[in-house]
Coordinates of C-alpha atoms in Angstrom, one line a residue:
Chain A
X1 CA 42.2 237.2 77.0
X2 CA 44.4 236.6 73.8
X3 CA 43.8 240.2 72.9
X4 CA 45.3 241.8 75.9
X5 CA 48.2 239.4 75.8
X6 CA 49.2 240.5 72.7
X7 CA 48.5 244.0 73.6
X8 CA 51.2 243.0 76.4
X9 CA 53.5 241.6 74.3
X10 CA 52.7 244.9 71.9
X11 CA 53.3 247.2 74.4
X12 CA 56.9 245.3 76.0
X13 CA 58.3 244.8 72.6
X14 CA 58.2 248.1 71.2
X15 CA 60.2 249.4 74.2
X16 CA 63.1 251.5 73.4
X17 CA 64.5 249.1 76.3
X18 CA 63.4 245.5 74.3
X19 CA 64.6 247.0 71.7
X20 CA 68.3 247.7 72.6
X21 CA 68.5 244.1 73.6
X22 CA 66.9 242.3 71.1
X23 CA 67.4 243.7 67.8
X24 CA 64.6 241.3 66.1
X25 CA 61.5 240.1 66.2
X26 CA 60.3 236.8 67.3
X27 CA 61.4 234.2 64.8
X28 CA 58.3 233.2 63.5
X29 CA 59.5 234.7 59.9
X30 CA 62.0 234.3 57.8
X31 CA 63.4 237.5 57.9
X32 CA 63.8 237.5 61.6
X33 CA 65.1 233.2 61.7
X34 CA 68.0 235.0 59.6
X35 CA 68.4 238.1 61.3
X36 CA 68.5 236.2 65.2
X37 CA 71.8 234.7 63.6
X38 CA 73.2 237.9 63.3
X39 CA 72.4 240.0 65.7
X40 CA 72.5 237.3 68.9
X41 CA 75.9 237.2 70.2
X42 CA 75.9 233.3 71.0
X43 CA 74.2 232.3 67.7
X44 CA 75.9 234.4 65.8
X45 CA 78.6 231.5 65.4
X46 CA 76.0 229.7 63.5
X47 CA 75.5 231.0 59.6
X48 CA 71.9 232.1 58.8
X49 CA 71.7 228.3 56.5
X50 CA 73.1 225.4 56.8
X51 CA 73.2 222.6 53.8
X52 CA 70.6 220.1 54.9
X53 CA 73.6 217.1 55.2
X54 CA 75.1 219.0 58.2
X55 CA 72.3 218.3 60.2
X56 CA 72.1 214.9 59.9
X57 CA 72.3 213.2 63.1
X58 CA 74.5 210.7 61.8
X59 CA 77.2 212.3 60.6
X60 CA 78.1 214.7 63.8
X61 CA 76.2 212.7 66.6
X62 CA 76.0 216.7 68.0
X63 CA 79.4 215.5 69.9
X64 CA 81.2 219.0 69.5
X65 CA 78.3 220.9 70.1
X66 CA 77.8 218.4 73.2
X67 CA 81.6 219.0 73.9
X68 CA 81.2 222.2 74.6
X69 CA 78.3 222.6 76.3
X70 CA 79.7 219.7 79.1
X71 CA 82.7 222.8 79.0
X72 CA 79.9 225.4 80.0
X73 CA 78.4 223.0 82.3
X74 CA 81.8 222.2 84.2
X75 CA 82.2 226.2 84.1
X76 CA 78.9 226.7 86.1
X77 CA 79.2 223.8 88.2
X78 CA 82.9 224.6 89.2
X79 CA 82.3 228.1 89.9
X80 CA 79.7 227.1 92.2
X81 CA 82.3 225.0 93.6
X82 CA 85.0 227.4 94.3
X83 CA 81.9 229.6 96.5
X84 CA 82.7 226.4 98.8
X85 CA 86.3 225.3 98.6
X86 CA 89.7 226.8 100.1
X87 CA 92.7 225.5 97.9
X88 CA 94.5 225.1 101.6
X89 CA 95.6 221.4 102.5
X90 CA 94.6 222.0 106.4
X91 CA 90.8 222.7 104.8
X92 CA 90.4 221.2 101.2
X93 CA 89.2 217.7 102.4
X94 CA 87.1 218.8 104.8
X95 CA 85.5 221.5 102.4
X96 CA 84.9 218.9 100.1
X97 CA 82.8 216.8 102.6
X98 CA 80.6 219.6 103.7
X99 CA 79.7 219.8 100.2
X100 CA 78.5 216.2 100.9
X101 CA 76.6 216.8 104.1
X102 CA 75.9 220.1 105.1
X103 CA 75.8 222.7 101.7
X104 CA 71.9 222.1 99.6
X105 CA 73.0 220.5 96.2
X106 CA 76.4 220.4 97.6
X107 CA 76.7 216.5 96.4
X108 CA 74.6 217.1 93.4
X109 CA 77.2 219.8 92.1
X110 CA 80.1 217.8 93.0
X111 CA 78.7 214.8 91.2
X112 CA 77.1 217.1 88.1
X113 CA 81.1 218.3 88.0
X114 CA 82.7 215.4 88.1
X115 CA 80.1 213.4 85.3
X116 CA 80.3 216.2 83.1
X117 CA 84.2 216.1 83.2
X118 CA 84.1 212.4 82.4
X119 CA 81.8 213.3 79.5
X120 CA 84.0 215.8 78.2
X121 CA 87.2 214.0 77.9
X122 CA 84.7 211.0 76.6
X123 CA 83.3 213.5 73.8
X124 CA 86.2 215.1 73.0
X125 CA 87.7 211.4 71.8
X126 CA 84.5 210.4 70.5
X127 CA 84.5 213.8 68.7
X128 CA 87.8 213.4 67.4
X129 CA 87.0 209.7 66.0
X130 CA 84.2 211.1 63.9
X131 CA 86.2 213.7 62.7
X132 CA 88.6 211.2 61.3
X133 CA 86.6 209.0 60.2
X134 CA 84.6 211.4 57.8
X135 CA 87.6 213.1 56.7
X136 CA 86.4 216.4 58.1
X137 CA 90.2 217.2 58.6
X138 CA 90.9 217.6 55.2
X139 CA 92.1 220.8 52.9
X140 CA 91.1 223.4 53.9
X141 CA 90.5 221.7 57.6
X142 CA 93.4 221.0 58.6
X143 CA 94.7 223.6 61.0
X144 CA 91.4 223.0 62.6
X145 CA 92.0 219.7 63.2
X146 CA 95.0 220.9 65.2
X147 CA 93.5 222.9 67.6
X148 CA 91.7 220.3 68.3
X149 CA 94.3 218.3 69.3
X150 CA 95.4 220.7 71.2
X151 CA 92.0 221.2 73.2
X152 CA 91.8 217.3 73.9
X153 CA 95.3 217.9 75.4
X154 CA 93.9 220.9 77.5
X155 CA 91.0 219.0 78.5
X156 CA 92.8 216.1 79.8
X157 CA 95.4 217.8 81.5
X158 CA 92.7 219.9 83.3
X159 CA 90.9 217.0 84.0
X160 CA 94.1 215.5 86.0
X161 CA 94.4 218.8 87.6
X162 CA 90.7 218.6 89.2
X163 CA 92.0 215.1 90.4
X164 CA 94.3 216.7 93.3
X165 CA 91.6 219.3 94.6
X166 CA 89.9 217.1 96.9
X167 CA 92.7 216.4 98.7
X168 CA 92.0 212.5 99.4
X169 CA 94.5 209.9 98.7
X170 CA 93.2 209.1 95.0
X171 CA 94.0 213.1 94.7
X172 CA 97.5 212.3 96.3
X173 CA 98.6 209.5 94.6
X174 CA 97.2 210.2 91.0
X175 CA 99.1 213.1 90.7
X176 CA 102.5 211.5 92.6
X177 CA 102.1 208.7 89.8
X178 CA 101.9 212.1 86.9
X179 CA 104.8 214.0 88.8
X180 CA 107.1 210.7 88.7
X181 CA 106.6 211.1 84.9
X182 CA 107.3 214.2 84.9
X183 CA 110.5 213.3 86.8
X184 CA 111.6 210.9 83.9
X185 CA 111.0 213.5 81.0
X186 CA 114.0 213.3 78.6
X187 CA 116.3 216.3 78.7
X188 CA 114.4 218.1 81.5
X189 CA 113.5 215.6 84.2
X190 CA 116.0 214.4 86.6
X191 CA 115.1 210.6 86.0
X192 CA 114.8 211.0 82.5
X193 CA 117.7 210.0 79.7
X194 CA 119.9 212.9 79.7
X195 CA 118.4 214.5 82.4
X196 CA 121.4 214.2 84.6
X197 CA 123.9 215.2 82.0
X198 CA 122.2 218.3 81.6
X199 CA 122.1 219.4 85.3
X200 CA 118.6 218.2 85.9
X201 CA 118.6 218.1 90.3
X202 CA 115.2 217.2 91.9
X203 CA 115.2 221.4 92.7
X204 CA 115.3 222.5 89.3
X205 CA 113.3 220.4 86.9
X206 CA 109.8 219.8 85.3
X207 CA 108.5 218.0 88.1
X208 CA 109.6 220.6 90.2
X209 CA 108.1 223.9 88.3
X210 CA 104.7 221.6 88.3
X211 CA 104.6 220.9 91.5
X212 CA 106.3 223.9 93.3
X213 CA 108.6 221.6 95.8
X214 CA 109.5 218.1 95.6
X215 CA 106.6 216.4 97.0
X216 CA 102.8 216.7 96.4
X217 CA 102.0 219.5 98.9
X218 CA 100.5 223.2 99.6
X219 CA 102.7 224.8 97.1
X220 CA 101.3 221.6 94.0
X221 CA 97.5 221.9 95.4
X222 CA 97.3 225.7 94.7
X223 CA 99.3 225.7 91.4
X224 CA 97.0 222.6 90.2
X225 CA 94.0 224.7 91.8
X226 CA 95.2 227.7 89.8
X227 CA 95.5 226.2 86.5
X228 CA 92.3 223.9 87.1
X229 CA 89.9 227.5 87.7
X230 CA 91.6 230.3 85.3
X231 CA 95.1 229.3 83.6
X232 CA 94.0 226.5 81.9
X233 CA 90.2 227.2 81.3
X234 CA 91.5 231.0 79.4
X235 CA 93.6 228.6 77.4
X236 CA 90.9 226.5 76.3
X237 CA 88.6 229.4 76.2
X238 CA 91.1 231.1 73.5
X239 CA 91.6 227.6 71.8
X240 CA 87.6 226.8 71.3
X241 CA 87.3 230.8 70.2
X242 CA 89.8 230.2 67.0
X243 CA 88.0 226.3 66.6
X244 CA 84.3 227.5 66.6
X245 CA 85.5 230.5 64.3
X246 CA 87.6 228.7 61.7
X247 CA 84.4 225.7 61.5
X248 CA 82.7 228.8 61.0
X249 CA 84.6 229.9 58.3
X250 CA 85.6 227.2 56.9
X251 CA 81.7 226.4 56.4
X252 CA 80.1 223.2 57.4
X253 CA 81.8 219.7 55.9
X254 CA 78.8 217.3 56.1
X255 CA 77.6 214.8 54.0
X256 CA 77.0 216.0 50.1
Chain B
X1 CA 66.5 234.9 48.7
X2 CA 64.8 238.0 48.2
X3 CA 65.4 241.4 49.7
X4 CA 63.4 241.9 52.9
X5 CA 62.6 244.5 55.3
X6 CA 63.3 244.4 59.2
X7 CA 63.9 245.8 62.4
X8 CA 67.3 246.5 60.8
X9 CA 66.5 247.6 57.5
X10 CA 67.5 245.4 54.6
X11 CA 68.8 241.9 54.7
X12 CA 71.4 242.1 51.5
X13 CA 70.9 239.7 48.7
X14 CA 73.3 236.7 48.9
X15 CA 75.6 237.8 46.2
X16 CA 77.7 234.9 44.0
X17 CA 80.3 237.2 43.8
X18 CA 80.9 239.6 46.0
X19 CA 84.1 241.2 44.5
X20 CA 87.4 242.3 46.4
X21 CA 88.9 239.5 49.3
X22 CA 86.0 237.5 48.9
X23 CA 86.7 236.8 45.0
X24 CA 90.5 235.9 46.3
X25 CA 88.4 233.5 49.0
X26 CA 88.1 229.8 47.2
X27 CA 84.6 229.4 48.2
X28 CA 84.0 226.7 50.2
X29 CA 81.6 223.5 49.3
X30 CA 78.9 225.0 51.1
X31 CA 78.7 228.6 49.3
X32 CA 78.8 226.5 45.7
X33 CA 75.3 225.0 46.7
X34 CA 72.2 226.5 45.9
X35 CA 69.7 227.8 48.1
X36 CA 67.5 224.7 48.0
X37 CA 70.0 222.4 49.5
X38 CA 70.4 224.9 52.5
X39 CA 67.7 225.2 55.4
X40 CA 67.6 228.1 58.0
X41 CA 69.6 226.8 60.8
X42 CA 66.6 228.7 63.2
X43 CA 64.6 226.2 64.0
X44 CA 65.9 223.3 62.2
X45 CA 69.8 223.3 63.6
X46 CA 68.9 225.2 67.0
X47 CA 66.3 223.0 68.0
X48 CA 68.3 219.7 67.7
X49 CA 70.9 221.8 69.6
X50 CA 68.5 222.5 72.3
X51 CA 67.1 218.9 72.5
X52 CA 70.5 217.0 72.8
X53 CA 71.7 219.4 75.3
X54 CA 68.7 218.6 77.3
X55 CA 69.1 214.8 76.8
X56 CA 72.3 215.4 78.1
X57 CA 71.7 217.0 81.2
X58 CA 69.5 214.6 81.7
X59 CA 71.5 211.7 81.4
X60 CA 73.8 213.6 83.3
X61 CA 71.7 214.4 86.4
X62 CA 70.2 210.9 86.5
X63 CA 74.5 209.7 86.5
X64 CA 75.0 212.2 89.7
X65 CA 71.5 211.1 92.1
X66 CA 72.5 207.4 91.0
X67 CA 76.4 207.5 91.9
X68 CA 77.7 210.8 93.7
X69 CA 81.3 211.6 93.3
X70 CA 83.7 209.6 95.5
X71 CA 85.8 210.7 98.4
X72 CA 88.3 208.7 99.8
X73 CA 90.4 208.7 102.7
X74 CA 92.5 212.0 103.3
X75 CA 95.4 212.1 102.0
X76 CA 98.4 210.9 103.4
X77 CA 101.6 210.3 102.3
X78 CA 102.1 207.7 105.2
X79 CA 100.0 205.1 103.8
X80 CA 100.1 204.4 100.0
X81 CA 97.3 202.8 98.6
X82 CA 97.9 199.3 96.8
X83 CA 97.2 199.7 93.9
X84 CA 97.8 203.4 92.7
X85 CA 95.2 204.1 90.0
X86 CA 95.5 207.6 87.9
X87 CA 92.2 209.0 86.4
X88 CA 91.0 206.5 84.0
X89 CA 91.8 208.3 80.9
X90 CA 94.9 207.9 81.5
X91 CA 95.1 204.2 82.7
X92 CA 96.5 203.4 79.0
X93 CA 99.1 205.5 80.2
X94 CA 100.0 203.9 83.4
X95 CA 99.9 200.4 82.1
X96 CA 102.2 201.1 79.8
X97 CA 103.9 201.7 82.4
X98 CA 104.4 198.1 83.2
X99 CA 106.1 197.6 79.6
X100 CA 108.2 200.4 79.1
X101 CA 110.2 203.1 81.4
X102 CA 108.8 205.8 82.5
X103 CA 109.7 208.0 80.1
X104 CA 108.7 206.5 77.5
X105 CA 105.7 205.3 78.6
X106 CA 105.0 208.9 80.4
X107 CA 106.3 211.0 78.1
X108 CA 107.3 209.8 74.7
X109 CA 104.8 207.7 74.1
X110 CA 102.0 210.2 74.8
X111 CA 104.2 213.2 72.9
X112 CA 104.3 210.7 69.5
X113 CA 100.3 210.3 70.1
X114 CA 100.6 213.8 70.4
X115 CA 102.8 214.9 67.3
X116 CA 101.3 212.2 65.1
X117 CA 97.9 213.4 65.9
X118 CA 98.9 217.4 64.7
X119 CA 100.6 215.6 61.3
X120 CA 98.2 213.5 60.1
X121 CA 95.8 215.8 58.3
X122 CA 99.8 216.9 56.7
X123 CA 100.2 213.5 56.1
X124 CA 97.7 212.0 54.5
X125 CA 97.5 213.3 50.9
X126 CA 94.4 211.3 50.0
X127 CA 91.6 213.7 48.9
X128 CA 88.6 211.3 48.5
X129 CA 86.6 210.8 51.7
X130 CA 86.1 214.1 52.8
X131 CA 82.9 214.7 54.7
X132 CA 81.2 211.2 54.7
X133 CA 82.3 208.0 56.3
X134 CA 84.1 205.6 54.2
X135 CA 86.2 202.7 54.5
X136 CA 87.0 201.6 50.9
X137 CA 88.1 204.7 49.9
X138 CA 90.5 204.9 52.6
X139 CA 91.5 201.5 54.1
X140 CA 95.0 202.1 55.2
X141 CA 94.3 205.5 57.2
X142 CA 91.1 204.1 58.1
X143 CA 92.5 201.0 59.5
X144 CA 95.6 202.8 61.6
X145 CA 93.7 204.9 63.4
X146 CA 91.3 202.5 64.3
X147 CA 93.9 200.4 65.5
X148 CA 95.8 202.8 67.6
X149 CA 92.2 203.5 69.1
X150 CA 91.9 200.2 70.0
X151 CA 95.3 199.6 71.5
X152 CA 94.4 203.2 73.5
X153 CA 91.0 201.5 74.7
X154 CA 91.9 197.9 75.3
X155 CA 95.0 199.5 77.4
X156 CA 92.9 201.7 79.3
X157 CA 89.7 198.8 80.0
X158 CA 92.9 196.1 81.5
X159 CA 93.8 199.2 83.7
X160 CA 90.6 200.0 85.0
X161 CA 89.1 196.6 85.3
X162 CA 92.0 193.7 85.0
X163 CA 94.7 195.9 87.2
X164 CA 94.9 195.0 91.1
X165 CA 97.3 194.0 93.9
X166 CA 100.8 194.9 92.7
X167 CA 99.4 196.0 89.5
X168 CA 99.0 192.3 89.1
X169 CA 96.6 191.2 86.6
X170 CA 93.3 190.4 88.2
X171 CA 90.4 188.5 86.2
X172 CA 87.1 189.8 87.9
X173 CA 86.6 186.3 89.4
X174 CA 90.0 186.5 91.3
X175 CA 90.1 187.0 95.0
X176 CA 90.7 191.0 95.0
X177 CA 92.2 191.5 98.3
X178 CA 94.7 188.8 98.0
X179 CA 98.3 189.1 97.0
X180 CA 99.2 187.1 93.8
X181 CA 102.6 185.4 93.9
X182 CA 105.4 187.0 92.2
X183 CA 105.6 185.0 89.0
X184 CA 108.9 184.6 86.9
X185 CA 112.0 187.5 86.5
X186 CA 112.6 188.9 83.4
X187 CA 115.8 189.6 81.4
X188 CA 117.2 192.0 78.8
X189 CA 117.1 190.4 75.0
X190 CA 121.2 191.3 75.3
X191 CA 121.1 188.5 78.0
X192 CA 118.6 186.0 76.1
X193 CA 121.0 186.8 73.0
X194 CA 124.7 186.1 75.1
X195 CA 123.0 183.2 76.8
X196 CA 121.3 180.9 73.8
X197 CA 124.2 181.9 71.8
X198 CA 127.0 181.4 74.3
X199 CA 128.6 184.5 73.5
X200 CA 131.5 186.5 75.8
X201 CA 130.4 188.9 78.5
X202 CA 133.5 190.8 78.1
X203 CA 133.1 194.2 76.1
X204 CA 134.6 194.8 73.1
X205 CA 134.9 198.3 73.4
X206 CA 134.6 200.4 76.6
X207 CA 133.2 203.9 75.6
X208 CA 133.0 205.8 79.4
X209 CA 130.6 203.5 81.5
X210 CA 129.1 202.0 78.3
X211 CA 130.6 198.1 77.4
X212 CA 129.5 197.4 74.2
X213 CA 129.7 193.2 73.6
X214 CA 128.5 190.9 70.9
X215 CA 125.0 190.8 72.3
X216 CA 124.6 194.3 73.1
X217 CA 125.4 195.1 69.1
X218 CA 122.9 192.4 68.3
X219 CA 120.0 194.2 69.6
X220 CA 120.9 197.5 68.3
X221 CA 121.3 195.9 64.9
X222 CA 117.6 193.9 66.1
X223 CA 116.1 197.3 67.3
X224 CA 117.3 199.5 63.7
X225 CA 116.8 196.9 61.8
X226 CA 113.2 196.6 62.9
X227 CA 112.5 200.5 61.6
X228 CA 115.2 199.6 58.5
X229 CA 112.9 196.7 57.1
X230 CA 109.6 198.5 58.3
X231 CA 110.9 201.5 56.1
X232 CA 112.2 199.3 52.9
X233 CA 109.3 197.2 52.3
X234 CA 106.8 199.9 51.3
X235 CA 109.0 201.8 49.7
X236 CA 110.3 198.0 47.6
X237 CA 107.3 196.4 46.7
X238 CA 104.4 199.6 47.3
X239 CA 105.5 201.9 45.1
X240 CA 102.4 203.6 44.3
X241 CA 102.1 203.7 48.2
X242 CA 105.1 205.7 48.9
X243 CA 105.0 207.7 45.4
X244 CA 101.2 209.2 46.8
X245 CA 103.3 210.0 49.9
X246 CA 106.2 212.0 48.8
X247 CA 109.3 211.4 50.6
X248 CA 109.1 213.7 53.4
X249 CA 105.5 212.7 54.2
X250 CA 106.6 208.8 54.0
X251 CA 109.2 209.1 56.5
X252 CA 107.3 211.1 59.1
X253 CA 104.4 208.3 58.8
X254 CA 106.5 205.1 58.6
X255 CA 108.1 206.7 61.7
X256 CA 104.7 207.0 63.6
X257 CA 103.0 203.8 62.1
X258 CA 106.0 201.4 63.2
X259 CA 106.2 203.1 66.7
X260 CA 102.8 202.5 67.0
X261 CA 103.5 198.9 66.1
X262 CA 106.4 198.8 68.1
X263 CA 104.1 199.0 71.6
X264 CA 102.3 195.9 71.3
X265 CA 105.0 194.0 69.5
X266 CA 107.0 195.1 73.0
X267 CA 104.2 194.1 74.7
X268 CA 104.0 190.7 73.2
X269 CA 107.4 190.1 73.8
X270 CA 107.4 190.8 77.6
X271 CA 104.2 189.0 78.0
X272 CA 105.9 185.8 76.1
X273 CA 109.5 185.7 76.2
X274 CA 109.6 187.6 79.5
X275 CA 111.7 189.8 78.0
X276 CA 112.5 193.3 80.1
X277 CA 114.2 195.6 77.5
X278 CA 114.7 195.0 74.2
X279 CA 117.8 198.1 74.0
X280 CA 120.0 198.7 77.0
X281 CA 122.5 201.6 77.2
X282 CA 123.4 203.4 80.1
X283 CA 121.8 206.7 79.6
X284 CA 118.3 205.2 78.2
X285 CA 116.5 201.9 78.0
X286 CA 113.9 200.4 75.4

């Protein structure tokens, strides 16, 4: 029985077809545990060794690997979503509850979406406080430490965009509490200091681009639905592409 | 590691030095390390990979069968729920809200967490500690983030939990769906200042709708001299503190570290002296 498994597994791998996909063997050798870091495009981001301090559970608690994967997660979840959902403020609720009672998993993928998204912006944070607090951000860290920043800012504000989709009144109301901020920006909201001196109306300001009118409406729920599912996720996407590189590059900072 | 053959044909051999860019590249801590320190991150680094990301999605799935998402009433902008709660991470936000103005608490605020976030790797010149945890070698950095990540959390756990009616504050034994009575006005410092003191309400100098008096010059000279003295005593009596800083450096992170200090000592004085603003022109107020 072994024999003509491996006469199988013989006669699969040395297709010209395995071959063009997998450009090692199984790594069960040391040759091909280096060469699967090469040649896979996913693990490639890894280097072939790592110092054993880096992998320590201790010092990382896996919360930027777990960071991103939550991102991938959200990713499949919300695509699944979007199958399901019209941006439209005549059908978003209602979308939204068939999900609940009439679409299998419907419910599961909501919750799996919204769980993960409160464990991103939890990781994220939780990422960043280790970071801090082993000095990872250091020379010659530090630009790295600033996209980071920047990608906590992405996630949050994607987070609060996902908030309006369901089209409930904790949808409404969260974002009328954000646009009213938005409204009191200095300089270029037309509650904020200066605003008014500087021709800021309720038609032309910050609140107003964000929104696309003057009140939380059709025009906000498909701009928030917009940058929720591709402006803001190809931003984070370009963001995490120049963090995973330069960590990368920069080479691992654990524990000496 | 030794020269080996594969699918590929040769793996090279790890050179030291590898000539060209790379010999203009600093090496990093990692490349100075010899092989022995350094395991093959297949299976040692994939596999814990693999098992937290199924933990994960474990913990995950067991979150959503246990509590599905919410869905509330549809929206409406007839009927305005009582009280208005934004997403919980930013809660901190919102009940800051009850301290300062919206802009500030909306926007400044959150743009100096921001912008003092991006500077601090620029700011702090202290190159022990790198890549382990310590405290002793770095108490003061150390201790200022953890304390702004404290007032971040505390502010966001009293808007979740201790925020109802009103935005009144509700202990968890309180009747919920019961109004609390509207306790006590509040007043500008300027006032406090005029009134203890007994000093005129008339302006002495108009400048467009702005009348500055005795009082109102009091708090400006309160509100400056709160950033003038935070500034001087470092840079008096810590020398070796602000000589490891630089000047540029000091005066970016003073600025942050006594805004930071500034929320809760704002908060403290609202919550004590019922005090509303501390600054009060006509364009912004504090």
């Amino acid at each position: 029985m072994n024999k003509l498994l491996d006469q199988i597994r013989e006669n699969v791998t040395q297709t010209q077809v395995w071959k063009s996909i997998f450009r090692h063997g199984y790594p069960n050798t040391d040759a091909n545990r280096a060469l699967v870091m090469f040649s896979n495009v996913i693990l490639h981001l890894h280097p072939v060794r790592v110092r054993r301090g880096a992998l320590k559970i201790k010092f990382t608690w896996c919360l930027g690997g777990l960071t991103f994967f939550f991102f991938v997660l959200l990713a499949v979840t919300g695509v699944f979503l979007m199958f399901y959902y019209v941006p439209d403020t005549r059908r978003a609720y209602n979308d939204i509850k068939d999900l609940g009672t009439v679409i299998y998993f419907g419910s599961l993928f909501r919750a799996l979406h919204r769980w993960s998204a409160h464990a991103m912006v939890f990781s994220v944070w939780m990422h960043m406080t280790r970071v801090f607090l082993t000095g990872s951000y250091k020379p010659p860290r530090e630009f790295n430490w600033v996209v980071g920043v920047i990608l906590l800012v992405v996630t949050l504000v994607m987070s609060w965009t996902g908030y309006l989709l369901p089209w409930d009144q904790l949808a409404l109301w969260a974002v009328t509490v954000g646009s009213k901020m938005a409204e009191a920006t200095p300089l270029v909201g037309n509650a904020g200091p200066f605003g008014p001196e500087l021709g800021m109306t309720i038609n032309n300001d910050v609140a107003f681009v964000l929104l696309g009118g003057t009140v939380v409406g059709q025009s906000a729920l498909l701009r928030f639905y917009v940058l929720h599912c591709l402006g803001l996720p190809l931003v984070m996407a370009l963001f995490m592409a120049v963090h995973f590189w330069r960590i990368r590059k920069d080479g691992f900072s654990g524990p000496l | 590691m030794a020269e080996k053959e594969t699918a590929l044909g040769t793996i090279p051999k790890r050179d030291g030095n590898s000539g060209g860019l790379a010999a203009l590249i600093k090496k990093s801590a990692a490349d100075k390390m010899g092989p022995e320190d350094h395991v093959l991150v297949w299976p040692n680094l994939v596999y814990i990979e693999l098992i937290s990301m199924l933990v994960a999605t474990a913990v995950l799935l067991f979150l959503s069968l246990v509590s599905p998402a919410p869905l509330e009433e549809l929206a409406s902008a007839d009927t305005t729920p009582n009280p208005t709660k934004a997403p919980w991470y930013f809660l901190g936000l919102q009940e800051l809200l009850v301290y300062f103005d919206p802009w500030l608490a909306g926007v400044v605020l959150p743009s100096l967490i921001i912008v003092g976030l991006v500077l601090l790797p620029y700011i702090d010149p202290n190159p022990r500690g790198k890549g382990y945890y310590t405290y002793s070698e770095r108490k003061f950095a150390v201790l200022g983030f953890c304390f702004g990540l404290a007032l971040w959390y505390i502010l966001i756990v009293i808007g979740v939990w201790f925020r109802g009616l009103d935005w009144s504050w509700y202990w968890p034994w309180d009747n919920w769906k019961a109004h609390k009575p509207i306790t006590g006005g509040l007043v500008d410092l300027e006032v406090v200042i005029q009134n203890t003191l007994g000093l005129p309400e008339a302006p002495l100098v108009t400048l467009g709708r702005y009348g500055v008096t005795i009082a109102n010059l009091i708090t400006w000279a309160l509100f400056l001299g709160y950033y003038a003295v935070g500034f001087s005593i470092p840079f008096l009596f810590m020398r070796k503190f602000y000589n490891s800083l630089g000047f540029v450096r000091y005066n970016l992170m003073m600025f942050l570290f006594l805004s930071m200090l500034g929320v809760p000592l704002k908060i403290y004085l609202r919550l004590l002296a019922s005090i509303k603003y501390v600054l009060v022109t006509p364009w912004f107020k504090i």
